[in-house]
Amino acid sequence: MNVLRSIDDIRSQVRQWRQAGLRVGVVPTMGALHKGHLSLVEAALLGCDRVVATIFVNPLQFGPADDFRIYPRDEATDARKLDEKGCHALFAPSEAEMFPDGITALKDFKTVVHVSQLTEGLCGAFRPGHFDGVTTIVAKLFGIVQPDAAYFGEKDYQQLLVIRRMCRDLNIPVEVVPVPTVRESDGLAMSSRNQYLSPEERHIAPLLYQTLRGVAERLTAGDDKLDSTLSNARRALLDAGFTKVDYITAADVETLEPLESLKRLKSGARVFAAAWLGQTRLIDNVPAT
Ligand code: AMP
């Protein structure tokens, strides 16, 4: 696998492939790769002739109190895993390559991509500026790599919809392909941040998925007391040892508007949650139809 660090190098590699008529897929990541990331690479290998993974811990999407400095970084291991999967290239730029003006804070940027509405609820309500950081860096990556398709995990379902909307509204010719969440055997969604969990927290963590499943099952069975189902679920998480629940809510699969009535279930709903175990914030979501 080719490891490329400069924008010129990845551009000319992809240009060469596309001139040869090959379809190119990109898998954007922040590294610390696990089986969830690798399932995106697998999906990309199935749908494309050439696959580029990117690793860049994007400072724009972290808030001041977030874990940017301690975010796990192990490029050598990541590169080995990608190579073993059959990934064709890794684009791993330095911060200076991505931000030649030395600006790494969104507030100082001259150009920011902002998707409205979809970014207002769920994680957007608790992480101000986070999605602007995501869309701005993904727009840059798409401009740099110029892929035909890009693969994103349903684990970050809101992010997936926001990026799809960005491409649609800005006529960015990249097909955004969703990939199902990969879980540990006890149901916990794989995440680079799971490394932060203490053994005790790791023991409690799968309850997030179980609770979401419980809410989804009640909804599909025709539960008409959504408010009390959700507040019971919140209470169950706190009672089990979650330190804070940012949200647990059922929302429309396309608009992410909160579901107030069962009628909307017909058009598709998912149950979403973000909850803290000590210093670690976990997110997850499951379909409810
Ligand atoms: P990250 O490195 O956390 O920015 O994630 C990079 C990509 O991997 C995003 O599209 C995520 O949604 C996706 N991803 C992360 N965890 C999982 C998982 N457990 N299953 C599937 N995709 C995942």
PDB file of C-alpha atoms and ligand atoms in Angstrom:
ATOM      1  CA  MET A   1       0.000   0.000   0.000  1.00  0.00           C
ATOM      2  CA  ASN A   2       1.218   3.434  -0.954  1.00  0.00           C
ATOM      3  CA  VAL A   3       1.455   5.950   1.924  1.00  0.00           C
ATOM      4  CA  LEU A   4       1.089   9.499   0.616  1.00  0.00           C
ATOM      5  CA  ARG A   5       1.522  12.682   2.634  1.00  0.00           C
ATOM      6  CA  SER A   6       1.243  15.504   0.144  1.00  0.00           C
ATOM      7  CA  ILE A   7      -1.838  16.822  -1.605  1.00  0.00           C
ATOM      8  CA  ASP A   8       0.019  16.817  -4.944  1.00  0.00           C
ATOM      9  CA  ASP A   9       0.930  13.141  -4.569  1.00  0.00           C
ATOM     10  CA  ILE A  10      -2.551  11.857  -3.695  1.00  0.00           C
ATOM     11  CA  ARG A  11      -4.082  14.017  -6.436  1.00  0.00           C
ATOM     12  CA  SER A  12      -1.783  12.672  -9.123  1.00  0.00           C
ATOM     13  CA  GLN A  13      -2.281   9.072  -7.934  1.00  0.00           C
ATOM     14  CA  VAL A  14      -6.080   9.390  -8.067  1.00  0.00           C
ATOM     15  CA  ARG A  15      -5.936  11.253 -11.389  1.00  0.00           C
ATOM     16  CA  GLN A  16      -3.933   8.379 -12.869  1.00  0.00           C
ATOM     17  CA  TRP A  17      -6.469   5.812 -11.655  1.00  0.00           C
ATOM     18  CA  ARG A  18      -9.436   7.770 -12.906  1.00  0.00           C
ATOM     19  CA  GLN A  19      -7.828   8.339 -16.298  1.00  0.00           C
ATOM     20  CA  ALA A  20      -7.500   4.557 -16.523  1.00  0.00           C
ATOM     21  CA  GLY A  21     -11.272   4.340 -16.016  1.00  0.00           C
ATOM     22  CA  LEU A  22     -11.059   3.051 -12.439  1.00  0.00           C
ATOM     23  CA  ARG A  23     -13.644   3.952  -9.808  1.00  0.00           C
ATOM     24  CA  VAL A  24     -12.038   5.389  -6.675  1.00  0.00           C
ATOM     25  CA  GLY A  25     -13.488   5.192  -3.157  1.00  0.00           C
ATOM     26  CA  VAL A  26     -12.327   7.090  -0.083  1.00  0.00           C
ATOM     27  CA  VAL A  27     -12.656   6.128   3.578  1.00  0.00           C
ATOM     28  CA  PRO A  28     -12.040   9.176   5.794  1.00  0.00           C
ATOM     29  CA  THR A  29     -10.919   8.359   9.358  1.00  0.00           C
ATOM     30  CA  MET A  30      -9.097   9.819  12.322  1.00  0.00           C
ATOM     31  CA  GLY A  31      -7.019   6.647  12.766  1.00  0.00           C
ATOM     32  CA  ALA A  32      -6.821   4.281  15.763  1.00  0.00           C
ATOM     33  CA  LEU A  33      -8.452   1.877  13.361  1.00  0.00           C
ATOM     34  CA  HIS A  34     -10.737  -0.940  14.517  1.00  0.00           C
ATOM     35  CA  LYS A  35     -13.005  -3.430  12.761  1.00  0.00           C
ATOM     36  CA  GLY A  36     -15.641  -0.724  12.205  1.00  0.00           C
ATOM     37  CA  HIS A  37     -13.223   1.323  10.111  1.00  0.00           C
ATOM     38  CA  LEU A  38     -12.032  -1.801   8.326  1.00  0.00           C
ATOM     39  CA  SER A  39     -15.618  -2.692   7.383  1.00  0.00           C
ATOM     40  CA  LEU A  40     -15.780   0.659   5.553  1.00  0.00           C
ATOM     41  CA  VAL A  41     -12.640  -0.346   3.652  1.00  0.00           C
ATOM     42  CA  GLU A  42     -14.232  -3.721   2.829  1.00  0.00           C
ATOM     43  CA  ALA A  43     -17.375  -2.011   1.525  1.00  0.00           C
ATOM     44  CA  ALA A  44     -15.254   0.384  -0.524  1.00  0.00           C
ATOM     45  CA  LEU A  45     -13.259  -2.510  -2.004  1.00  0.00           C
ATOM     46  CA  LEU A  46     -16.527  -4.143  -3.057  1.00  0.00           C
ATOM     47  CA  GLY A  47     -17.895  -0.956  -4.647  1.00  0.00           C
ATOM     48  CA  CYS A  48     -14.723   0.513  -6.153  1.00  0.00           C
ATOM     49  CA  ASP A  49     -11.603  -0.485  -8.100  1.00  0.00           C
ATOM     50  CA  ARG A  50      -9.217   1.519  -5.926  1.00  0.00           C
ATOM     51  CA  VAL A  51      -9.580   2.531  -2.267  1.00  0.00           C
ATOM     52  CA  VAL A  52      -7.885   5.415  -0.460  1.00  0.00           C
ATOM     53  CA  ALA A  53      -8.098   5.551   3.340  1.00  0.00           C
ATOM     54  CA  THR A  54      -7.327   8.869   4.964  1.00  0.00           C
ATOM     55  CA  ILE A  55      -6.036   9.406   8.485  1.00  0.00           C
ATOM     56  CA  PHE A  56      -6.181  12.910   9.878  1.00  0.00           C
ATOM     57  CA  VAL A  57      -7.042  13.829  13.464  1.00  0.00           C
ATOM     58  CA  ASN A  58      -9.016  16.910  12.551  1.00  0.00           C
ATOM     59  CA  PRO A  59      -8.532  19.710  15.095  1.00  0.00           C
ATOM     60  CA  LEU A  60     -11.496  21.635  13.642  1.00  0.00           C
ATOM     61  CA  GLN A  61     -14.066  19.167  14.950  1.00  0.00           C
ATOM     62  CA  PHE A  62     -12.885  19.081  18.570  1.00  0.00           C
ATOM     63  CA  GLY A  63     -14.191  21.589  21.121  1.00  0.00           C
ATOM     64  CA  PRO A  64     -11.819  23.250  23.622  1.00  0.00           C
ATOM     65  CA  ALA A  65     -12.764  20.729  26.334  1.00  0.00           C
ATOM     66  CA  ASP A  66     -12.584  17.737  23.971  1.00  0.00           C
ATOM     67  CA  ASP A  67      -9.927  15.033  23.717  1.00  0.00           C
ATOM     68  CA  PHE A  68      -7.894  16.290  20.714  1.00  0.00           C
ATOM     69  CA  ARG A  69      -4.535  16.128  22.499  1.00  0.00           C
ATOM     70  CA  ILE A  70      -5.019  12.638  23.924  1.00  0.00           C
ATOM     71  CA  TYR A  71      -6.866  11.149  20.928  1.00  0.00           C
ATOM     72  CA  PRO A  72      -5.183   7.759  20.209  1.00  0.00           C
ATOM     73  CA  ARG A  73      -2.648   7.902  17.374  1.00  0.00           C
ATOM     74  CA  ASP A  74      -0.803   4.843  16.012  1.00  0.00           C
ATOM     75  CA  GLU A  75      -0.204   5.269  12.307  1.00  0.00           C
ATOM     76  CA  ALA A  76       2.176   2.323  11.902  1.00  0.00           C
ATOM     77  CA  THR A  77      -0.386  -0.175  13.229  1.00  0.00           C
ATOM     78  CA  ASP A  78      -3.157   1.500  11.217  1.00  0.00           C
ATOM     79  CA  ALA A  79      -1.112   1.277   8.013  1.00  0.00           C
ATOM     80  CA  ARG A  80      -0.466  -2.413   8.611  1.00  0.00           C
ATOM     81  CA  LYS A  81      -4.191  -3.126   9.130  1.00  0.00           C
ATOM     82  CA  LEU A  82      -5.122  -1.222   5.963  1.00  0.00           C
ATOM     83  CA  ASP A  83      -2.446  -2.987   3.957  1.00  0.00           C
ATOM     84  CA  GLU A  84      -3.678  -6.397   5.164  1.00  0.00           C
ATOM     85  CA  LYS A  85      -7.228  -5.500   4.076  1.00  0.00           C
ATOM     86  CA  GLY A  86      -6.037  -4.691   0.576  1.00  0.00           C
ATOM     87  CA  CYS A  87      -6.441  -0.909   0.739  1.00  0.00           C
ATOM     88  CA  HIS A  88      -4.526   0.670  -2.166  1.00  0.00           C
ATOM     89  CA  ALA A  89      -3.368   3.960  -0.659  1.00  0.00           C
ATOM     90  CA  LEU A  90      -3.225   5.775   2.649  1.00  0.00           C
ATOM     91  CA  PHE A  91      -3.353   9.568   2.621  1.00  0.00           C
ATOM     92  CA  ALA A  92      -1.971  10.763   5.969  1.00  0.00           C
ATOM     93  CA  PRO A  93      -1.189  14.475   5.693  1.00  0.00           C
ATOM     94  CA  SER A  94       0.476  16.579   8.372  1.00  0.00           C
ATOM     95  CA  GLU A  95      -1.381  19.472   9.950  1.00  0.00           C
ATOM     96  CA  ALA A  96       0.878  21.858   7.984  1.00  0.00           C
ATOM     97  CA  GLU A  97      -0.108  20.163   4.712  1.00  0.00           C
ATOM     98  CA  MET A  98      -3.815  20.591   5.480  1.00  0.00           C
ATOM     99  CA  PHE A  99      -3.534  24.061   7.034  1.00  0.00           C
ATOM    100  CA  PRO A 100      -0.624  25.854   5.331  1.00  0.00           C
ATOM    101  CA  ASP A 101      -1.601  29.183   6.944  1.00  0.00           C
ATOM    102  CA  GLY A 102      -1.109  27.607  10.370  1.00  0.00           C
ATOM    103  CA  ILE A 103      -4.765  28.167  11.255  1.00  0.00           C
ATOM    104  CA  THR A 104      -6.276  25.230  13.122  1.00  0.00           C
ATOM    105  CA  ALA A 105      -9.291  26.872  14.783  1.00  0.00           C
ATOM    106  CA  LEU A 106     -12.555  27.106  12.911  1.00  0.00           C
ATOM    107  CA  LYS A 107     -13.267  30.624  14.174  1.00  0.00           C
ATOM    108  CA  ASP A 108     -10.175  31.880  12.319  1.00  0.00           C
ATOM    109  CA  PHE A 109     -11.041  30.182   9.035  1.00  0.00           C
ATOM    110  CA  LYS A 110     -12.023  32.323   6.067  1.00  0.00           C
ATOM    111  CA  THR A 111     -14.187  29.561   4.565  1.00  0.00           C
ATOM    112  CA  VAL A 112     -16.397  27.272   6.635  1.00  0.00           C
ATOM    113  CA  VAL A 113     -18.951  24.790   5.298  1.00  0.00           C
ATOM    114  CA  HIS A 114     -22.108  24.906   7.407  1.00  0.00           C
ATOM    115  CA  VAL A 115     -25.086  22.593   6.939  1.00  0.00           C
ATOM    116  CA  SER A 116     -28.107  23.964   8.795  1.00  0.00           C
ATOM    117  CA  GLN A 117     -31.067  22.150  10.427  1.00  0.00           C
ATOM    118  CA  LEU A 118     -29.624  18.625  10.326  1.00  0.00           C
ATOM    119  CA  THR A 119     -26.787  19.830  12.569  1.00  0.00           C
ATOM    120  CA  GLU A 120     -28.998  21.514  15.145  1.00  0.00           C
ATOM    121  CA  GLY A 121     -30.257  18.541  17.156  1.00  0.00           C
ATOM    122  CA  LEU A 122     -28.660  15.420  18.662  1.00  0.00           C
ATOM    123  CA  CYS A 123     -24.841  15.820  18.881  1.00  0.00           C
ATOM    124  CA  GLY A 124     -25.008  19.265  17.255  1.00  0.00           C
ATOM    125  CA  ALA A 125     -26.849  20.625  20.296  1.00  0.00           C
ATOM    126  CA  PHE A 126     -24.093  19.436  22.645  1.00  0.00           C
ATOM    127  CA  ARG A 127     -20.966  20.001  20.539  1.00  0.00           C
ATOM    128  CA  PRO A 128     -21.116  23.553  19.160  1.00  0.00           C
ATOM    129  CA  GLY A 129     -19.122  23.903  15.940  1.00  0.00           C
ATOM    130  CA  HIS A 130     -18.416  20.170  15.727  1.00  0.00           C
ATOM    131  CA  PHE A 131     -20.278  19.555  12.472  1.00  0.00           C
ATOM    132  CA  ASP A 132     -18.854  22.698  10.848  1.00  0.00           C
ATOM    133  CA  GLY A 133     -15.440  21.215  11.612  1.00  0.00           C
ATOM    134  CA  VAL A 134     -16.480  17.909  10.071  1.00  0.00           C
ATOM    135  CA  THR A 135     -18.049  19.336   6.906  1.00  0.00           C
ATOM    136  CA  THR A 136     -15.192  21.783   6.345  1.00  0.00           C
ATOM    137  CA  ILE A 137     -12.534  19.060   6.578  1.00  0.00           C
ATOM    138  CA  VAL A 138     -14.550  16.535   4.548  1.00  0.00           C
ATOM    139  CA  ALA A 139     -15.125  19.148   1.821  1.00  0.00           C
ATOM    140  CA  LYS A 140     -11.354  19.717   1.804  1.00  0.00           C
ATOM    141  CA  LEU A 141     -10.678  15.957   1.622  1.00  0.00           C
ATOM    142  CA  PHE A 142     -13.144  15.564  -1.238  1.00  0.00           C
ATOM    143  CA  GLY A 143     -11.460  18.465  -3.066  1.00  0.00           C
ATOM    144  CA  ILE A 144      -8.055  16.897  -2.487  1.00  0.00           C
ATOM    145  CA  VAL A 145      -8.787  13.229  -3.226  1.00  0.00           C
ATOM    146  CA  GLN A 146     -11.615  13.759  -5.744  1.00  0.00           C
ATOM    147  CA  PRO A 147     -13.104  10.288  -5.232  1.00  0.00           C
ATOM    148  CA  ASP A 148     -16.156   8.815  -6.954  1.00  0.00           C
ATOM    149  CA  ALA A 149     -17.546   7.480  -3.666  1.00  0.00           C
ATOM    150  CA  ALA A 150     -17.000   7.982   0.064  1.00  0.00           C
ATOM    151  CA  TYR A 151     -17.851   5.496   2.820  1.00  0.00           C
ATOM    152  CA  PHE A 152     -19.215   6.580   6.206  1.00  0.00           C
ATOM    153  CA  GLY A 153     -20.396   4.567   9.210  1.00  0.00           C
ATOM    154  CA  GLU A 154     -23.992   4.553  10.439  1.00  0.00           C
ATOM    155  CA  LYS A 155     -22.544   4.707  13.939  1.00  0.00           C
ATOM    156  CA  ASP A 156     -22.184   8.453  13.259  1.00  0.00           C
ATOM    157  CA  TYR A 157     -25.574   8.594  11.597  1.00  0.00           C
ATOM    158  CA  GLN A 158     -26.032  12.359  11.947  1.00  0.00           C
ATOM    159  CA  GLN A 159     -22.603  12.932  10.370  1.00  0.00           C
ATOM    160  CA  LEU A 160     -23.550  10.658   7.470  1.00  0.00           C
ATOM    161  CA  LEU A 161     -26.731  12.640   6.734  1.00  0.00           C
ATOM    162  CA  VAL A 162     -24.948  15.983   7.118  1.00  0.00           C
ATOM    163  CA  ILE A 163     -22.241  14.986   4.609  1.00  0.00           C
ATOM    164  CA  ARG A 164     -24.791  13.601   2.186  1.00  0.00           C
ATOM    165  CA  ARG A 165     -26.692  16.899   2.380  1.00  0.00           C
ATOM    166  CA  MET A 166     -23.508  18.909   1.868  1.00  0.00           C
ATOM    167  CA  CYS A 167     -22.732  16.959  -1.320  1.00  0.00           C
ATOM    168  CA  ARG A 168     -26.253  17.411  -2.596  1.00  0.00           C
ATOM    169  CA  ASP A 169     -26.437  21.145  -1.874  1.00  0.00           C
ATOM    170  CA  LEU A 170     -22.949  21.965  -3.180  1.00  0.00           C
ATOM    171  CA  ASN A 171     -23.138  19.593  -6.177  1.00  0.00           C
ATOM    172  CA  ILE A 172     -20.076  17.716  -4.969  1.00  0.00           C
ATOM    173  CA  PRO A 173     -19.975  14.674  -7.279  1.00  0.00           C
ATOM    174  CA  VAL A 174     -19.232  12.090  -4.588  1.00  0.00           C
ATOM    175  CA  GLU A 175     -21.602   9.216  -3.817  1.00  0.00           C
ATOM    176  CA  VAL A 176     -21.947   8.961  -0.029  1.00  0.00           C
ATOM    177  CA  VAL A 177     -22.307   5.292   0.937  1.00  0.00           C
ATOM    178  CA  PRO A 178     -23.540   4.253   4.423  1.00  0.00           C
ATOM    179  CA  VAL A 179     -22.029   1.232   6.186  1.00  0.00           C
ATOM    180  CA  PRO A 180     -23.745  -0.567   9.139  1.00  0.00           C
ATOM    181  CA  THR A 181     -22.293  -0.265  12.633  1.00  0.00           C
ATOM    182  CA  VAL A 182     -19.809  -2.954  13.673  1.00  0.00           C
ATOM    183  CA  ARG A 183     -20.198  -4.038  17.308  1.00  0.00           C
ATOM    184  CA  GLU A 184     -18.293  -5.973  19.933  1.00  0.00           C
ATOM    185  CA  SER A 185     -19.825  -9.364  20.810  1.00  0.00           C
ATOM    186  CA  ASP A 186     -21.701  -7.750  23.736  1.00  0.00           C
ATOM    187  CA  GLY A 187     -23.257  -5.116  21.462  1.00  0.00           C
ATOM    188  CA  LEU A 188     -21.026  -2.134  22.237  1.00  0.00           C
ATOM    189  CA  ALA A 189     -20.449  -0.138  19.044  1.00  0.00           C
ATOM    190  CA  MET A 190     -16.753  -0.200  18.174  1.00  0.00           C
ATOM    191  CA  SER A 191     -15.124   3.181  18.657  1.00  0.00           C
ATOM    192  CA  SER A 192     -11.587   4.503  18.971  1.00  0.00           C
ATOM    193  CA  ARG A 193     -12.770   6.140  22.209  1.00  0.00           C
ATOM    194  CA  ASN A 194     -13.622   2.775  23.816  1.00  0.00           C
ATOM    195  CA  GLN A 195      -9.888   2.620  24.664  1.00  0.00           C
ATOM    196  CA  TYR A 196     -10.515   5.305  27.284  1.00  0.00           C
ATOM    197  CA  LEU A 197     -12.937   3.122  29.283  1.00  0.00           C
ATOM    198  CA  SER A 198     -11.812   1.613  32.603  1.00  0.00           C
ATOM    199  CA  PRO A 199     -12.663  -2.113  33.068  1.00  0.00           C
ATOM    200  CA  GLU A 200     -15.651  -1.107  35.188  1.00  0.00           C
ATOM    201  CA  GLU A 201     -16.894   1.410  32.605  1.00  0.00           C
ATOM    202  CA  ARG A 202     -16.345  -1.113  29.805  1.00  0.00           C
ATOM    203  CA  HIS A 203     -18.589  -3.518  31.714  1.00  0.00           C
ATOM    204  CA  ILE A 204     -21.410  -0.951  31.844  1.00  0.00           C
ATOM    205  CA  ALA A 205     -20.967   0.397  28.289  1.00  0.00           C
ATOM    206  CA  PRO A 206     -23.007  -2.251  26.342  1.00  0.00           C
ATOM    207  CA  LEU A 207     -26.101  -1.097  28.220  1.00  0.00           C
ATOM    208  CA  LEU A 208     -26.263   1.869  25.860  1.00  0.00           C
ATOM    209  CA  TYR A 209     -26.970  -0.430  22.908  1.00  0.00           C
ATOM    210  CA  GLN A 210     -29.300  -2.668  24.936  1.00  0.00           C
ATOM    211  CA  THR A 211     -31.293   0.367  26.048  1.00  0.00           C
ATOM    212  CA  LEU A 212     -31.581   1.698  22.501  1.00  0.00           C
ATOM    213  CA  ARG A 213     -32.733  -1.711  21.329  1.00  0.00           C
ATOM    214  CA  GLY A 214     -35.326  -1.819  24.105  1.00  0.00           C
ATOM    215  CA  VAL A 215     -36.764   1.568  23.074  1.00  0.00           C
ATOM    216  CA  ALA A 216     -36.752   0.589  19.386  1.00  0.00           C
ATOM    217  CA  GLU A 217     -38.569  -2.663  20.135  1.00  0.00           C
ATOM    218  CA  ARG A 218     -41.249  -0.853  22.124  1.00  0.00           C
ATOM    219  CA  LEU A 219     -41.730   1.653  19.321  1.00  0.00           C
ATOM    220  CA  THR A 220     -42.082  -0.992  16.648  1.00  0.00           C
ATOM    221  CA  ALA A 221     -44.520  -2.885  18.881  1.00  0.00           C
ATOM    222  CA  GLY A 222     -46.749   0.211  18.837  1.00  0.00           C
ATOM    223  CA  ASP A 223     -45.844   1.849  22.161  1.00  0.00           C
ATOM    224  CA  ASP A 224     -47.783   5.114  22.347  1.00  0.00           C
ATOM    225  CA  LYS A 225     -46.047   6.461  25.455  1.00  0.00           C
ATOM    226  CA  LEU A 226     -42.853   7.563  23.798  1.00  0.00           C
ATOM    227  CA  ASP A 227     -42.059  10.266  26.378  1.00  0.00           C
ATOM    228  CA  SER A 228     -42.191   7.919  29.328  1.00  0.00           C
ATOM    229  CA  THR A 229     -40.346   5.151  27.444  1.00  0.00           C
ATOM    230  CA  LEU A 230     -37.526   7.602  26.732  1.00  0.00           C
ATOM    231  CA  SER A 231     -37.409   8.984  30.265  1.00  0.00           C
ATOM    232  CA  ASN A 232     -37.351   5.449  31.691  1.00  0.00           C
ATOM    233  CA  ALA A 233     -34.493   4.602  29.335  1.00  0.00           C
ATOM    234  CA  ARG A 234     -32.561   7.691  30.461  1.00  0.00           C
ATOM    235  CA  ARG A 235     -33.118   6.737  34.099  1.00  0.00           C
ATOM    236  CA  ALA A 236     -31.975   3.137  33.453  1.00  0.00           C
ATOM    237  CA  LEU A 237     -28.697   4.408  31.973  1.00  0.00           C
ATOM    238  CA  LEU A 238     -28.054   6.717  34.925  1.00  0.00           C
ATOM    239  CA  ASP A 239     -28.973   3.999  37.442  1.00  0.00           C
ATOM    240  CA  ALA A 240     -26.532   1.605  35.761  1.00  0.00           C
ATOM    241  CA  GLY A 241     -23.626   4.032  36.189  1.00  0.00           C
ATOM    242  CA  PHE A 242     -23.665   6.347  33.176  1.00  0.00           C
ATOM    243  CA  THR A 243     -22.640   9.705  34.580  1.00  0.00           C
ATOM    244  CA  LYS A 244     -24.616  11.898  32.185  1.00  0.00           C
ATOM    245  CA  VAL A 245     -27.040  11.362  29.314  1.00  0.00           C
ATOM    246  CA  ASP A 246     -26.774  14.120  26.700  1.00  0.00           C
ATOM    247  CA  TYR A 247     -29.789  12.770  24.844  1.00  0.00           C
ATOM    248  CA  ILE A 248     -31.833   9.684  24.154  1.00  0.00           C
ATOM    249  CA  THR A 249     -34.429  10.323  21.519  1.00  0.00           C
ATOM    250  CA  ALA A 250     -36.307   8.856  18.571  1.00  0.00           C
ATOM    251  CA  ALA A 251     -36.011  10.787  15.330  1.00  0.00           C
ATOM    252  CA  ASP A 252     -36.932  10.690  11.662  1.00  0.00           C
ATOM    253  CA  VAL A 253     -34.279   8.864   9.577  1.00  0.00           C
ATOM    254  CA  GLU A 254     -34.112  11.606   6.965  1.00  0.00           C
ATOM    255  CA  THR A 255     -34.748  14.911   8.761  1.00  0.00           C
ATOM    256  CA  LEU A 256     -33.606  13.901  12.273  1.00  0.00           C
ATOM    257  CA  GLU A 257     -36.627  15.717  13.659  1.00  0.00           C
ATOM    258  CA  PRO A 258     -37.731  14.228  16.987  1.00  0.00           C
ATOM    259  CA  LEU A 259     -40.604  11.839  16.666  1.00  0.00           C
ATOM    260  CA  GLU A 260     -43.639  13.093  18.488  1.00  0.00           C
ATOM    261  CA  SER A 261     -46.070  10.540  17.231  1.00  0.00           C
ATOM    262  CA  LEU A 262     -46.036   6.966  16.092  1.00  0.00           C
ATOM    263  CA  LYS A 263     -47.348   8.022  12.695  1.00  0.00           C
ATOM    264  CA  ARG A 264     -43.859   9.075  11.673  1.00  0.00           C
ATOM    265  CA  LEU A 265     -42.567   5.578  12.344  1.00  0.00           C
ATOM    266  CA  LYS A 266     -43.910   4.609   8.946  1.00  0.00           C
ATOM    267  CA  SER A 267     -41.450   6.873   7.137  1.00  0.00           C
ATOM    268  CA  GLY A 268     -38.598   5.418   9.183  1.00  0.00           C
ATOM    269  CA  ALA A 269     -37.209   6.254  12.589  1.00  0.00           C
ATOM    270  CA  ARG A 270     -34.065   5.578  14.555  1.00  0.00           C
ATOM    271  CA  VAL A 271     -33.352   5.837  18.255  1.00  0.00           C
ATOM    272  CA  PHE A 272     -30.255   7.878  19.095  1.00  0.00           C
ATOM    273  CA  ALA A 273     -28.284   8.356  22.303  1.00  0.00           C
ATOM    274  CA  ALA A 274     -25.159  10.031  23.605  1.00  0.00           C
ATOM    275  CA  ALA A 275     -24.102   9.295  27.166  1.00  0.00           C
ATOM    276  CA  TRP A 276     -21.035   9.699  29.313  1.00  0.00           C
ATOM    277  CA  LEU A 277     -19.120   7.117  31.319  1.00  0.00           C
ATOM    278  CA  GLY A 278     -16.765   9.283  33.372  1.00  0.00           C
ATOM    279  CA  GLN A 279     -14.703  11.300  30.875  1.00  0.00           C
ATOM    280  CA  THR A 280     -15.774   9.234  27.859  1.00  0.00           C
ATOM    281  CA  ARG A 281     -18.696  10.190  25.667  1.00  0.00           C
ATOM    282  CA  LEU A 282     -20.311   7.272  23.823  1.00  0.00           C
ATOM    283  CA  ILE A 283     -22.823   7.569  20.979  1.00  0.00           C
ATOM    284  CA  ASP A 284     -24.963   4.954  19.285  1.00  0.00           C
ATOM    285  CA  ASN A 285     -28.179   4.571  17.302  1.00  0.00           C
ATOM    286  CA  VAL A 286     -30.434   1.776  16.063  1.00  0.00           C
ATOM    287  CA  PRO A 287     -33.286   1.532  13.542  1.00  0.00           C
ATOM    288  CA  ALA A 288     -36.829   1.473  14.947  1.00  0.00           C
ATOM    289  CA  THR A 289     -38.626   0.151  11.906  1.00  0.00           C
TER     290      THR A 289
HETATM  291  P1  AMP B   1     -13.584   8.196  13.088  1.00  0.00           P
HETATM  292  O1  AMP B   1     -12.208   7.669  12.892  1.00  0.00           O
HETATM  293  O2  AMP B   1     -14.144   7.957  14.438  1.00  0.00           O
HETATM  294  O3  AMP B   1     -13.721   9.627  12.604  1.00  0.00           O
HETATM  295  O4  AMP B   1     -14.514   7.351  12.120  1.00  0.00           O
HETATM  296  C1  AMP B   1     -14.229   7.238  10.747  1.00  0.00           C
HETATM  297  C2  AMP B   1     -15.360   6.530  10.060  1.00  0.00           C
HETATM  298  O5  AMP B   1     -15.541   5.239  10.619  1.00  0.00           O
HETATM  299  C3  AMP B   1     -16.713   7.261  10.219  1.00  0.00           C
HETATM  300  O6  AMP B   1     -17.417   7.178   8.996  1.00  0.00           O
HETATM  301  C4  AMP B   1     -17.389   6.454  11.286  1.00  0.00           C
HETATM  302  O7  AMP B   1     -18.789   6.517  11.218  1.00  0.00           O
HETATM  303  C5  AMP B   1     -16.892   5.060  10.963  1.00  0.00           C
HETATM  304  N1  AMP B   1     -17.030   4.179  12.118  1.00  0.00           N
HETATM  305  C6  AMP B   1     -16.570   4.403  13.372  1.00  0.00           C
HETATM  306  N2  AMP B   1     -16.929   3.393  14.199  1.00  0.00           N
HETATM  307  C7  AMP B   1     -17.631   2.515  13.446  1.00  0.00           C
HETATM  308  C8  AMP B   1     -18.275   1.267  13.702  1.00  0.00           C
HETATM  309  N3  AMP B   1     -18.279   0.727  14.917  1.00  0.00           N
HETATM  310  N4  AMP B   1     -18.907   0.637  12.677  1.00  0.00           N
HETATM  311  C9  AMP B   1     -18.913   1.182  11.439  1.00  0.00           C
HETATM  312  N5  AMP B   1     -18.315   2.360  11.117  1.00  0.00           N
HETATM  313  C10 AMP B   1     -17.685   3.010  12.101  1.00  0.00           C
END
